[in-house]
Short mmCIF file of C-alpha atoms in Angstrom, two decimals:
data_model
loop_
_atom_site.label_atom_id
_atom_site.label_comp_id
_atom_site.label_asym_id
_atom_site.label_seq_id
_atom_site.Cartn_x
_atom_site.Cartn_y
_atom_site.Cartn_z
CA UNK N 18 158.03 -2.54 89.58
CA UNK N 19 157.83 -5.46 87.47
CA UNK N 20 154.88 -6.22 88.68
CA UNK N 21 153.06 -2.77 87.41
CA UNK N 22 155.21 -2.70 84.28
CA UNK N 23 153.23 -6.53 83.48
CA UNK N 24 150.13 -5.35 84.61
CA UNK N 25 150.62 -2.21 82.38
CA UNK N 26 151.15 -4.72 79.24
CA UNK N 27 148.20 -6.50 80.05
CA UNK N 28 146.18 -3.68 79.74
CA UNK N 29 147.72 -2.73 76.61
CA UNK N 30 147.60 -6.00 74.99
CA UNK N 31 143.83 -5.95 75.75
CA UNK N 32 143.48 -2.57 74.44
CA UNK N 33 144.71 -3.58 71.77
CA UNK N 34 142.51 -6.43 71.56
CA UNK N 35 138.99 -4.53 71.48
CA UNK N 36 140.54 -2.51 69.23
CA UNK N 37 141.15 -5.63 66.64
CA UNK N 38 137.92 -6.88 67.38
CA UNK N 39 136.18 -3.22 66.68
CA UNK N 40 138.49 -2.81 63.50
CA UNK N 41 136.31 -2.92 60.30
CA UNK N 42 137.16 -4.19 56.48
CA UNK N 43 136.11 -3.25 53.45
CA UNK N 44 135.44 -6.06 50.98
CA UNK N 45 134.08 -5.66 47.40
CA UNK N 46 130.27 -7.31 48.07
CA UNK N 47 130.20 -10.77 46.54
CA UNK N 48 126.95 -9.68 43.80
CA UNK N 49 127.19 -6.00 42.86
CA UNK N 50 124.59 -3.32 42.82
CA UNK N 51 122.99 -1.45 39.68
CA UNK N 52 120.34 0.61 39.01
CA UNK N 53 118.93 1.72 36.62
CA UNK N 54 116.18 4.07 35.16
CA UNK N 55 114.65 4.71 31.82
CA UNK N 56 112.26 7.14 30.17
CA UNK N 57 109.52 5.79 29.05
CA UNK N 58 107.24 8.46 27.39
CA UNK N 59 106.57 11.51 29.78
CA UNK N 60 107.16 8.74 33.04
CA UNK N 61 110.20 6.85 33.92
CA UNK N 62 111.03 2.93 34.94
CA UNK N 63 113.63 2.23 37.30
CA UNK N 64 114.98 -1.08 38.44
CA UNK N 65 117.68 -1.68 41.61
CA UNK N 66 118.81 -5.71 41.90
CA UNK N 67 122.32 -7.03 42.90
CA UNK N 68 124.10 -9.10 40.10
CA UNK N 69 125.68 -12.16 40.96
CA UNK N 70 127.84 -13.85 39.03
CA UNK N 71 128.18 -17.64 37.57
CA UNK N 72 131.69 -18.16 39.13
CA UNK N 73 131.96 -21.34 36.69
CA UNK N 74 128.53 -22.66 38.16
CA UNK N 75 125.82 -24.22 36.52
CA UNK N 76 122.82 -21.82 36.94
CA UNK N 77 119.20 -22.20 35.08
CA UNK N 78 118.06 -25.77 36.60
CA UNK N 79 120.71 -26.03 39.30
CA UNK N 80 121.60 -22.96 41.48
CA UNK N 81 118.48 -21.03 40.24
CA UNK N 82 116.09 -24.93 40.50
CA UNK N 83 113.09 -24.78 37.80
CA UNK N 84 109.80 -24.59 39.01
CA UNK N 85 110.83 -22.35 41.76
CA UNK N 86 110.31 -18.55 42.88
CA UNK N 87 113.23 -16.65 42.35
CA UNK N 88 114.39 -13.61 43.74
CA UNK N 89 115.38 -12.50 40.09
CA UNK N 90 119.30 -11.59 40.94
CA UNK N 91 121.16 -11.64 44.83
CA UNK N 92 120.23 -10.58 48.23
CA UNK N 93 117.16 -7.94 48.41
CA UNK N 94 114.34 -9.05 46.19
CA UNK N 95 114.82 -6.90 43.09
CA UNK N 96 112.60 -3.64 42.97
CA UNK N 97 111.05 -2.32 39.91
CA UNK N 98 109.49 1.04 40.41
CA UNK N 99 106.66 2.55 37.50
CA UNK N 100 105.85 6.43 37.33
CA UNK N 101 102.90 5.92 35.72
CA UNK N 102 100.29 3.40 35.19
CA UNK N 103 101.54 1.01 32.23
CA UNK N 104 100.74 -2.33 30.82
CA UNK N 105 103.02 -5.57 31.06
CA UNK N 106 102.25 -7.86 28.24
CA UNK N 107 99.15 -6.33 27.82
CA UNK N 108 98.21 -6.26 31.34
CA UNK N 109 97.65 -3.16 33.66
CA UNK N 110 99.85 -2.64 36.21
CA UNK N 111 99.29 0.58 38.58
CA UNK N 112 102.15 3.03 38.87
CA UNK N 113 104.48 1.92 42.24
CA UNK N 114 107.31 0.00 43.41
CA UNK N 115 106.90 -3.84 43.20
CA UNK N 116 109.30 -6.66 43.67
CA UNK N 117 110.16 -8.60 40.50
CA UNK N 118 110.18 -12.19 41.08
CA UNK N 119 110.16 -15.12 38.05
CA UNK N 120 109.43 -18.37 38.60
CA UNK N 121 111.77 -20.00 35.67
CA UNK N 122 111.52 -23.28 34.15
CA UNK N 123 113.15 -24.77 30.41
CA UNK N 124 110.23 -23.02 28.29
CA UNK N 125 108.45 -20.79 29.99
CA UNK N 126 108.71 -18.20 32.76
CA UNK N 127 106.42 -16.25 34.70
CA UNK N 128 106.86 -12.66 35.89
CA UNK N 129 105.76 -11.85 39.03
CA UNK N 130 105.21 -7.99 40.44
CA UNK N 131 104.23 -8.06 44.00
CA UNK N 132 103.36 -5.58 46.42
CA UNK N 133 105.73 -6.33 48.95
CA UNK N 134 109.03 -4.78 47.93
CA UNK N 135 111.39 -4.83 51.02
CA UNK N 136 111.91 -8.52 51.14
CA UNK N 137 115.19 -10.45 51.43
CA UNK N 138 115.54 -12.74 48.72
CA UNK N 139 112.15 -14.94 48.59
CA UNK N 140 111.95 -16.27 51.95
CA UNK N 141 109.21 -14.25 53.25
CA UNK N 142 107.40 -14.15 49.87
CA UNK N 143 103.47 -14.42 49.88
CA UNK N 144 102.05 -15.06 46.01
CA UNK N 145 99.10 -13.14 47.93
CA UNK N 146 100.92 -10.49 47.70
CA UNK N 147 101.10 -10.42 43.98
CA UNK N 148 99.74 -7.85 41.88
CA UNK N 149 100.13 -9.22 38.59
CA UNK N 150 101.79 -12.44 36.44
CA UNK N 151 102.87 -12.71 33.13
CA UNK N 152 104.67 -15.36 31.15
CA UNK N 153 106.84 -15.56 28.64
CA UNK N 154 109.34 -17.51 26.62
CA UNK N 155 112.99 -17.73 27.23
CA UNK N 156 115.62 -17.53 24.12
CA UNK N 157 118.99 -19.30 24.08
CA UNK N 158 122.31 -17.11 23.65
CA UNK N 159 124.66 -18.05 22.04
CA UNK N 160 127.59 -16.18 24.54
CA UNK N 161 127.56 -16.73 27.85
CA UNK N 162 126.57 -14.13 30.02
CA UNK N 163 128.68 -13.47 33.57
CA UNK N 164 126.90 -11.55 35.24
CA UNK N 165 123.54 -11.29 35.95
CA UNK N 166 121.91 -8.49 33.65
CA UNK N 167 118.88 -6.37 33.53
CA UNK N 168 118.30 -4.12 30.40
CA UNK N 169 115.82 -1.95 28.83
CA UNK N 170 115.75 -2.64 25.19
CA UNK N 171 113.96 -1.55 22.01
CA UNK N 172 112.95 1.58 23.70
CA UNK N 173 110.48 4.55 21.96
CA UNK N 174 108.18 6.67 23.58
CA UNK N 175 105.25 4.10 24.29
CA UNK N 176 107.09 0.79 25.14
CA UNK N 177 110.21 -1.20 25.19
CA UNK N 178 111.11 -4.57 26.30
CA UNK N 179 113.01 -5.43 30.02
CA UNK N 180 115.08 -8.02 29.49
CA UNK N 181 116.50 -10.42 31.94
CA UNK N 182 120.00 -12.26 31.07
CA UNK N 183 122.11 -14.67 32.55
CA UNK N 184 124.18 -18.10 31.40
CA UNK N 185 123.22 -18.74 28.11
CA UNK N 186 118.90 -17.93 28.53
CA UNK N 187 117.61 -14.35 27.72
CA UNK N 188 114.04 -13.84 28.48
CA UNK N 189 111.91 -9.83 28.08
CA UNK N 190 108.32 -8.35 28.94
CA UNK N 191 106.90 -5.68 27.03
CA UNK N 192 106.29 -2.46 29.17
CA UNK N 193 103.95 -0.19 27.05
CA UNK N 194 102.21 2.96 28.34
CA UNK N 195 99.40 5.21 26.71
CA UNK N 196 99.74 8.60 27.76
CA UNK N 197 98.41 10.35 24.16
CA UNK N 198 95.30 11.85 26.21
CA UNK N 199 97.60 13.51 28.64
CA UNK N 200 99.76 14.51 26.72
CA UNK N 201 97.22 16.68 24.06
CA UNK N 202 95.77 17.81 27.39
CA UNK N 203 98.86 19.30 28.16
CA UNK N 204 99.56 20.69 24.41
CA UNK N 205 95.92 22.18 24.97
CA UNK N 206 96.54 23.93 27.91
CA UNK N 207 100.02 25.32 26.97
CA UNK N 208 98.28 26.53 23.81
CA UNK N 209 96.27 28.85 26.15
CA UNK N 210 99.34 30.60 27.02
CA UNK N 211 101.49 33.46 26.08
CA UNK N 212 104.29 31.36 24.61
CA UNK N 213 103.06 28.74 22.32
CA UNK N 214 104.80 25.19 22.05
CA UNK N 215 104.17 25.48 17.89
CA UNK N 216 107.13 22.91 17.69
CA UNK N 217 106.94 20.01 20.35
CA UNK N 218 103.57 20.31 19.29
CA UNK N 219 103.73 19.78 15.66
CA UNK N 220 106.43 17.89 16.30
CA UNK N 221 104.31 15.07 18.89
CA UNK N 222 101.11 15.29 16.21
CA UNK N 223 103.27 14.37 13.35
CA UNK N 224 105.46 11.26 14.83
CA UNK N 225 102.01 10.07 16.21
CA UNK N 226 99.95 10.65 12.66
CA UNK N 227 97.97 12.81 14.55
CA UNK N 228 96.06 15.79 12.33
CA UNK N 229 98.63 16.14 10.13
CA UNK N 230 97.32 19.68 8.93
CA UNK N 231 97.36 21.19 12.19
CA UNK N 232 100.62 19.91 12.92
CA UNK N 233 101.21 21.98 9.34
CA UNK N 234 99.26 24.89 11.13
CA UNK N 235 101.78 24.85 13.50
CA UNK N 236 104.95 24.43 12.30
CA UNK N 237 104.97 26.99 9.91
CA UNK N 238 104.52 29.21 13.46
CA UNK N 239 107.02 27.96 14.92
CA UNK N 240 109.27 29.27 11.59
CA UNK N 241 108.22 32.52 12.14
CA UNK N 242 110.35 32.74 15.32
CA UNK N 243 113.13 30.29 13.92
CA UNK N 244 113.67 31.93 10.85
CA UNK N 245 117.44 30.75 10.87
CA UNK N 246 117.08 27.45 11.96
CA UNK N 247 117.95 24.54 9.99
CA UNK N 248 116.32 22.14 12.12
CA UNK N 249 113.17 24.12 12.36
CA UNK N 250 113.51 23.71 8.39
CA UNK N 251 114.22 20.12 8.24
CA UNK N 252 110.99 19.24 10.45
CA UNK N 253 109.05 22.03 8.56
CA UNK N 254 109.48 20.20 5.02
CA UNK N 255 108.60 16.74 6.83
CA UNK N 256 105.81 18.10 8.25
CA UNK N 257 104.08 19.79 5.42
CA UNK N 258 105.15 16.91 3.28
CA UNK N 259 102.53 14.73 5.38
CA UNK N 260 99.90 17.02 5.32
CA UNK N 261 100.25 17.41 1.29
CA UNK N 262 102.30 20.59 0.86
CA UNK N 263 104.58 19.51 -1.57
CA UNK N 264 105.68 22.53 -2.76
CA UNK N 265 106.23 23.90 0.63
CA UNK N 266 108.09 21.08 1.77
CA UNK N 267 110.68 21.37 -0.85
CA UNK N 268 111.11 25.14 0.12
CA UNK N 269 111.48 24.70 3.74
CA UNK N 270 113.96 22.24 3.08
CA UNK N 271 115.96 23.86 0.65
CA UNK N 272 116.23 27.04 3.19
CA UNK N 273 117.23 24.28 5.25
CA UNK N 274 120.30 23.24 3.40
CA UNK N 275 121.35 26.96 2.58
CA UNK N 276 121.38 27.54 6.17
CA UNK N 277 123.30 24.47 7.30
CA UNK N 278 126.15 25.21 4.68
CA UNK N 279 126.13 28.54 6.10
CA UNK N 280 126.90 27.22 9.43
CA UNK N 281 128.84 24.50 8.43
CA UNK N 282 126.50 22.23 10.16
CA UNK N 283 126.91 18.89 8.24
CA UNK N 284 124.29 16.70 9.87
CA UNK N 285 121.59 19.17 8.78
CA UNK N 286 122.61 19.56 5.24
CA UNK N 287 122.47 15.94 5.15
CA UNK N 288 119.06 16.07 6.91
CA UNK N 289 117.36 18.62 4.78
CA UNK N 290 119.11 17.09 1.60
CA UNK N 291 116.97 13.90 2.78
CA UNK N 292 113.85 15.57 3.31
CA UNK N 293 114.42 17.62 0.01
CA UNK N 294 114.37 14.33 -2.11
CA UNK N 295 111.40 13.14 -0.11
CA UNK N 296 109.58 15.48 -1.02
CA UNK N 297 110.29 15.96 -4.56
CA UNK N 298 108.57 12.17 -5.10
CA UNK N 299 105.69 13.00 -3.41
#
């Protein structure tokens, strides 16, 4: 009897081993994950990189050596992924998903986008497999930063900057893309149909000083729809402002400000107010 009842604690207590050794943890990974994405005209950038941390370490010249390819953050090779064809520092770059590596030293660094994107770290990394390099100059920071941070900055609706920042060095590459062709295409096309774009349309020909007096032509179609609107007001004065219609300018945005009060929409009486005064030194 006592023979089965040790025999039947054996076999528990290695039961219960396999089960220890089969038990799994969660831990809180040692660099985190982010990603990010970012309009960028009618197209979008996205970046995904793990962010490690200086954990009281020195980092630019030590753990990150000069003169060396980097993998630009922790683990996986960070991935940087275009919509569209843009340019880096002037440079084409085809539309696709590239790893970002840098190569940093004390007053320069060069950005590297290369084809192969499902890389750990930089150990496998070819510079065949580059697509393009760029370099640029690092800036000094005055507060230290923890963790290591990506960031689009300084962002319209044909370029902004990427920065990279970590310790006390802050460097950024200009991303710029040119879709203006495409886009008229597209204004073109919709113009063909039943229900006209009048105001995207005037709006996208007057921020890019394009024709201002069919941008004019257009707005004041987009009113007739909109005849309540003080924002269709507000961009109406602006508009035929530009293309030299003073005194409709100061109409539009005097509706404008009648309309906000009506509503009790503060940030448009403010607007039109603005535009009204603009308009009265043309």
């Amino acid at each position: 009897m006592k023979k089965i009842a040790f025999t039947l604690l054996l076999a528990s207590g290695l039961f219960f081993s396999v089960q220890d050794a089969d038990a799994q943890i969660k831990l809180p990974p040692a660099s985190s994950t982010q990603f990010i994405i970012q309009d960028l005209g009618i197209s979008q950038v996205s970046i995904i990189y793990q962010r490690p941390n200086i954990k009281g370490r020195k980092i630019f010249g030590d753990l990150v050596p000069y003169n060396q390819i980097w993998r630009t953050g922790a683990n996986n090779a960070t991935n940087i992924t275009f919509q569209d064809e843009v340019k880096i520092e002037g440079k084409t770059l085809a539309a696709g998903t590239y790893a970002l590596f840098t190569i940093p030293t004390k007053n320069e660094w060069t950005i590297i986008f290369n084809s192969n994107a499902k890389q750990w770290g930089a150990y496998t990394y070819d510079q065949a497999d580059d697509v393009l390099r760029v370099k640029v100059k690092p800036v000094t920071l005055k507060d230290k930063v923890e963790s290591f941070t990506i960031s689009f900055d300084e962002v319209n609706d044909q370029h902004m900057k990427t920065s990279l920042a970590w310790e006390n060095t802050k460097v950024s590459f200009m991303i710029e893309v040119d879709q203006k062709t495409e886009i008229m295409a597209s204004i073109d096309e919709a113009m063909q149909g039943n229900k006209k774009p009048y105001f995207q349309a005037a709006q996208y020909y007057h921020t890019h000083n394009i024709d201002a007096k069919k941008a004019a032509e257009w707005m004041v179609e987009a009113d007739k729809g909109n005849t309540n609107a003080p924002h269709i007001k507000y961009w109406k004065s602006l508009i035929l402002a530009k293309a030299g219609d003073k005194a409709g300018a100061i109409k539009a945005a005097q509706e404008g400000i009648e309309m906000a009060k009506k509503e009790k929409n503060s940030e448009y009486v403010k607007l039109n107010t603005q535009a009204l005064q603009a308009a009265q030194k043309k």
